[in-house]
């Protein structure tokens, strides 16, 4: 038995209430991945610079590598695993990333989609510049961002009931 104190935490993750005991030093990203087996949020830089660990907590995008699990006590969390529609079909953002080729290696994709989801909640019809600013805390080393921006524009149009119009190049 460990001499390290275990602290009880209770939170709602992807609509399900969870209760566990954690060490005070347990990072939220490790809690999600190791305790709850939610491996969508990735461990990238562990310094909050890359955004691969982005999750939604109480209606805000947060980087789970810089929060302790105890800080999420009583919180509502959503990870990429909770982004699909209730019937299991792809969300508008997931569909947008698929249709617009918004991913290559896929490492940044869970955090990027989670951040884009919050962006579209805050601004349902963002401009290209607003999208670029909104995802600026999430790094992608593969795509050059153009198709990620298109994917978010696609999702915004779909959610707004309008047709997506790609800009002429």
mmCIF file of C-alpha atoms in Angstrom:
data_model
loop_
_atom_site.group_PDB
_atom_site.id
_atom_site.type_symbol
_atom_site.label_atom_id
_atom_site.label_comp_id
_atom_site.label_asym_id
_atom_site.label_seq_id
_atom_site.Cartn_x
_atom_site.Cartn_y
_atom_site.Cartn_z
ATOM 1 C CA UNK A 1 0.000 0.000 0.000
ATOM 2 C CA UNK A 2 1.256 3.440 -0.909
ATOM 3 C CA UNK A 3 1.861 6.110 1.727
ATOM 4 C CA UNK A 4 0.797 8.792 -0.762
ATOM 5 C CA UNK A 5 -2.543 10.316 0.122
ATOM 6 C CA UNK A 6 -5.376 9.545 -2.259
ATOM 7 C CA UNK A 7 -7.934 12.300 -2.802
ATOM 8 C CA UNK A 8 -11.478 11.547 -3.963
ATOM 9 C CA UNK A 9 -12.590 13.232 -7.199
ATOM 10 C CA UNK A 10 -15.962 13.192 -8.875
ATOM 11 C CA UNK A 11 -16.619 14.649 -12.292
ATOM 12 C CA UNK A 12 -18.792 14.172 -15.336
ATOM 13 C CA UNK A 13 -16.821 13.060 -18.378
ATOM 14 C CA UNK A 14 -18.577 12.811 -21.734
ATOM 15 C CA UNK A 15 -21.934 12.778 -19.954
ATOM 16 C CA UNK A 16 -21.036 10.052 -17.446
ATOM 17 C CA UNK A 17 -20.364 10.631 -13.761
ATOM 18 C CA UNK A 18 -17.045 9.153 -12.618
ATOM 19 C CA UNK A 19 -15.551 8.835 -9.152
ATOM 20 C CA UNK A 20 -11.973 7.862 -8.394
ATOM 21 C CA UNK A 21 -9.221 8.377 -5.861
ATOM 22 C CA UNK A 22 -6.131 10.153 -7.180
ATOM 23 C CA UNK A 23 -2.835 11.442 -5.928
ATOM 24 C CA UNK A 24 -2.843 15.231 -5.658
ATOM 25 C CA UNK A 25 -0.042 15.395 -8.257
ATOM 26 C CA UNK A 26 -1.942 13.423 -10.944
ATOM 27 C CA UNK A 27 -2.313 15.514 -14.070
ATOM 28 C CA UNK A 28 -5.737 15.573 -15.697
ATOM 29 C CA UNK A 29 -4.307 14.164 -18.948
ATOM 30 C CA UNK A 30 -2.929 11.138 -17.080
ATOM 31 C CA UNK A 31 -6.199 10.691 -15.197
ATOM 32 C CA UNK A 32 -8.168 10.695 -18.458
ATOM 33 C CA UNK A 33 -5.807 8.352 -20.283
ATOM 34 C CA UNK A 34 -4.761 5.976 -17.494
ATOM 35 C CA UNK A 35 -7.752 5.908 -15.131
ATOM 36 C CA UNK A 36 -10.601 6.367 -17.617
ATOM 37 C CA UNK A 37 -8.930 4.855 -20.712
ATOM 38 C CA UNK A 38 -9.823 7.920 -22.771
ATOM 39 C CA UNK A 39 -6.821 8.030 -25.065
ATOM 40 C CA UNK A 40 -8.124 10.615 -27.533
ATOM 41 C CA UNK A 41 -6.450 13.544 -25.774
ATOM 42 C CA UNK A 42 -2.755 13.139 -26.508
ATOM 43 C CA UNK A 43 0.342 13.917 -24.492
ATOM 44 C CA UNK A 44 2.446 16.158 -26.683
ATOM 45 C CA UNK A 45 4.685 18.714 -25.057
ATOM 46 C CA UNK A 46 3.463 18.588 -21.436
ATOM 47 C CA UNK A 47 3.999 22.366 -21.254
ATOM 48 C CA UNK A 48 0.656 23.568 -22.735
ATOM 49 C CA UNK A 49 2.245 24.772 -25.966
ATOM 50 C CA UNK A 50 0.981 22.196 -28.476
ATOM 51 C CA UNK A 51 -2.703 21.726 -27.565
ATOM 52 C CA UNK A 52 -2.766 17.973 -28.265
ATOM 53 C CA UNK A 53 -4.222 17.460 -24.771
ATOM 54 C CA UNK A 54 -7.074 19.971 -25.200
ATOM 55 C CA UNK A 55 -10.360 19.026 -23.557
ATOM 56 C CA UNK A 56 -13.444 21.020 -22.668
ATOM 57 C CA UNK A 57 -14.009 21.756 -18.981
ATOM 58 C CA UNK A 58 -17.078 23.642 -17.810
ATOM 59 C CA UNK A 59 -17.532 25.228 -21.231
ATOM 60 C CA UNK A 60 -13.913 26.267 -21.706
ATOM 61 C CA UNK A 61 -11.050 24.791 -23.698
ATOM 62 C CA UNK A 62 -8.298 23.698 -21.329
ATOM 63 C CA UNK A 63 -4.992 21.971 -21.767
ATOM 64 C CA UNK A 64 -5.210 18.897 -19.594
ATOM 65 C CA UNK A 65 -1.431 18.537 -19.281
ATOM 66 C CA UNK A 66 -1.291 21.595 -17.035
ATOM 67 C CA UNK A 67 -4.231 20.859 -14.749
ATOM 68 C CA UNK A 68 -4.340 18.454 -11.867
ATOM 69 C CA UNK A 69 -7.194 15.960 -11.779
ATOM 70 C CA UNK A 70 -8.249 17.402 -8.412
ATOM 71 C CA UNK A 71 -8.779 20.776 -10.124
ATOM 72 C CA UNK A 72 -11.435 19.094 -12.265
ATOM 73 C CA UNK A 73 -13.363 17.874 -9.220
ATOM 74 C CA UNK A 74 -17.097 18.567 -9.767
ATOM 75 C CA UNK A 75 -16.396 19.661 -13.361
ATOM 76 C CA UNK A 76 -18.120 18.777 -16.627
ATOM 77 C CA UNK A 77 -15.516 17.492 -19.094
ATOM 78 C CA UNK A 78 -15.762 16.593 -22.757
ATOM 79 C CA UNK A 79 -13.017 14.821 -24.658
ATOM 80 C CA UNK A 80 -12.889 13.891 -28.335
ATOM 81 C CA UNK A 81 -14.592 10.624 -27.369
ATOM 82 C CA UNK A 82 -17.669 12.672 -26.437
ATOM 83 C CA UNK A 83 -17.823 14.713 -29.647
ATOM 84 C CA UNK A 84 -19.787 12.314 -31.859
ATOM 85 C CA UNK A 85 -23.527 12.765 -32.266
ATOM 86 C CA UNK A 86 -25.776 10.911 -29.811
ATOM 87 C CA UNK A 87 -26.566 8.293 -32.480
ATOM 88 C CA UNK A 88 -22.849 7.597 -32.965
ATOM 89 C CA UNK A 89 -22.519 9.390 -36.290
ATOM 90 C CA UNK A 90 -19.747 11.899 -36.842
ATOM 91 C CA UNK A 91 -20.279 15.409 -35.554
ATOM 92 C CA UNK A 92 -20.192 18.255 -38.072
ATOM 93 C CA UNK A 93 -16.575 18.958 -37.102
ATOM 94 C CA UNK A 94 -15.499 15.341 -37.397
ATOM 95 C CA UNK A 95 -17.208 15.156 -40.772
ATOM 96 C CA UNK A 96 -15.548 18.419 -41.808
ATOM 97 C CA UNK A 97 -12.092 17.134 -40.915
ATOM 98 C CA UNK A 98 -12.817 13.998 -42.929
ATOM 99 C CA UNK A 99 -14.328 15.725 -45.960
ATOM 100 C CA UNK A 100 -11.822 18.602 -46.123
ATOM 101 C CA UNK A 101 -8.758 16.459 -45.369
ATOM 102 C CA UNK A 102 -8.097 18.390 -42.166
ATOM 103 C CA UNK A 103 -5.710 15.802 -40.825
ATOM 104 C CA UNK A 104 -2.661 13.903 -41.887
ATOM 105 C CA UNK A 105 -0.909 12.047 -39.083
ATOM 106 C CA UNK A 106 -3.858 12.703 -36.750
ATOM 107 C CA UNK A 107 -1.852 13.434 -33.610
ATOM 108 C CA UNK A 108 -3.202 16.984 -33.182
ATOM 109 C CA UNK A 109 -6.696 16.160 -34.440
ATOM 110 C CA UNK A 110 -8.465 15.333 -31.142
ATOM 111 C CA UNK A 111 -7.275 18.545 -29.515
ATOM 112 C CA UNK A 112 -7.914 20.550 -32.676
ATOM 113 C CA UNK A 113 -11.505 19.288 -32.993
ATOM 114 C CA UNK A 114 -12.162 19.834 -29.297
ATOM 115 C CA UNK A 115 -10.873 23.409 -29.520
ATOM 116 C CA UNK A 116 -12.792 24.052 -32.746
ATOM 117 C CA UNK A 117 -15.972 22.787 -31.057
ATOM 118 C CA UNK A 118 -15.628 25.423 -28.336
ATOM 119 C CA UNK A 119 -14.765 28.076 -30.954
ATOM 120 C CA UNK A 120 -17.995 27.337 -32.843
ATOM 121 C CA UNK A 121 -19.977 27.432 -29.596
ATOM 122 C CA UNK A 122 -18.589 30.900 -28.926
ATOM 123 C CA UNK A 123 -18.741 32.108 -32.548
ATOM 124 C CA UNK A 124 -21.066 30.077 -34.813
ATOM 125 C CA UNK A 125 -19.968 31.872 -37.983
ATOM 126 C CA UNK A 126 -16.276 32.741 -37.670
ATOM 127 C CA UNK A 127 -14.207 34.329 -40.392
ATOM 128 C CA UNK A 128 -11.024 32.650 -41.575
ATOM 129 C CA UNK A 129 -8.978 35.035 -39.411
ATOM 130 C CA UNK A 130 -11.147 34.291 -36.366
ATOM 131 C CA UNK A 131 -10.697 30.551 -36.944
ATOM 132 C CA UNK A 132 -6.940 30.937 -37.234
ATOM 133 C CA UNK A 133 -6.858 32.986 -34.027
ATOM 134 C CA UNK A 134 -9.222 30.560 -32.288
ATOM 135 C CA UNK A 135 -7.017 27.536 -32.964
ATOM 136 C CA UNK A 136 -3.706 29.359 -32.505
ATOM 137 C CA UNK A 137 -3.033 27.504 -29.243
ATOM 138 C CA UNK A 138 -3.080 24.161 -31.053
ATOM 139 C CA UNK A 139 -0.126 23.169 -33.188
ATOM 140 C CA UNK A 140 -0.159 20.969 -36.272
ATOM 141 C CA UNK A 141 3.138 19.973 -37.787
ATOM 142 C CA UNK A 142 1.696 18.296 -40.906
ATOM 143 C CA UNK A 143 -1.098 20.200 -42.606
ATOM 144 C CA UNK A 144 -0.141 23.858 -42.831
ATOM 145 C CA UNK A 145 -3.575 24.604 -41.284
ATOM 146 C CA UNK A 146 -5.362 25.429 -44.558
ATOM 147 C CA UNK A 147 -7.432 22.239 -44.577
ATOM 148 C CA UNK A 148 -8.068 22.515 -40.837
ATOM 149 C CA UNK A 149 -9.514 25.986 -41.435
ATOM 150 C CA UNK A 150 -11.623 24.596 -44.310
ATOM 151 C CA UNK A 151 -12.845 21.788 -42.044
ATOM 152 C CA UNK A 152 -13.996 24.285 -39.416
ATOM 153 C CA UNK A 153 -15.653 26.460 -42.082
ATOM 154 C CA UNK A 154 -17.409 23.334 -43.423
ATOM 155 C CA UNK A 155 -18.668 22.483 -39.924
ATOM 156 C CA UNK A 156 -19.829 26.049 -39.283
ATOM 157 C CA UNK A 157 -21.801 26.058 -42.538
ATOM 158 C CA UNK A 158 -23.351 22.684 -41.777
ATOM 159 C CA UNK A 159 -24.308 23.722 -38.235
ATOM 160 C CA UNK A 160 -25.795 26.963 -39.586
ATOM 161 C CA UNK A 161 -27.780 25.135 -42.264
ATOM 162 C CA UNK A 162 -25.946 26.792 -45.136
ATOM 163 C CA UNK A 163 -23.926 25.368 -47.973
ATOM 164 C CA UNK A 164 -20.150 25.390 -47.598
ATOM 165 C CA UNK A 165 -18.532 27.564 -50.243
ATOM 166 C CA UNK A 166 -14.812 27.002 -50.696
ATOM 167 C CA UNK A 167 -12.935 30.150 -51.611
ATOM 168 C CA UNK A 168 -11.678 30.270 -55.176
ATOM 169 C CA UNK A 169 -7.941 29.782 -55.341
#
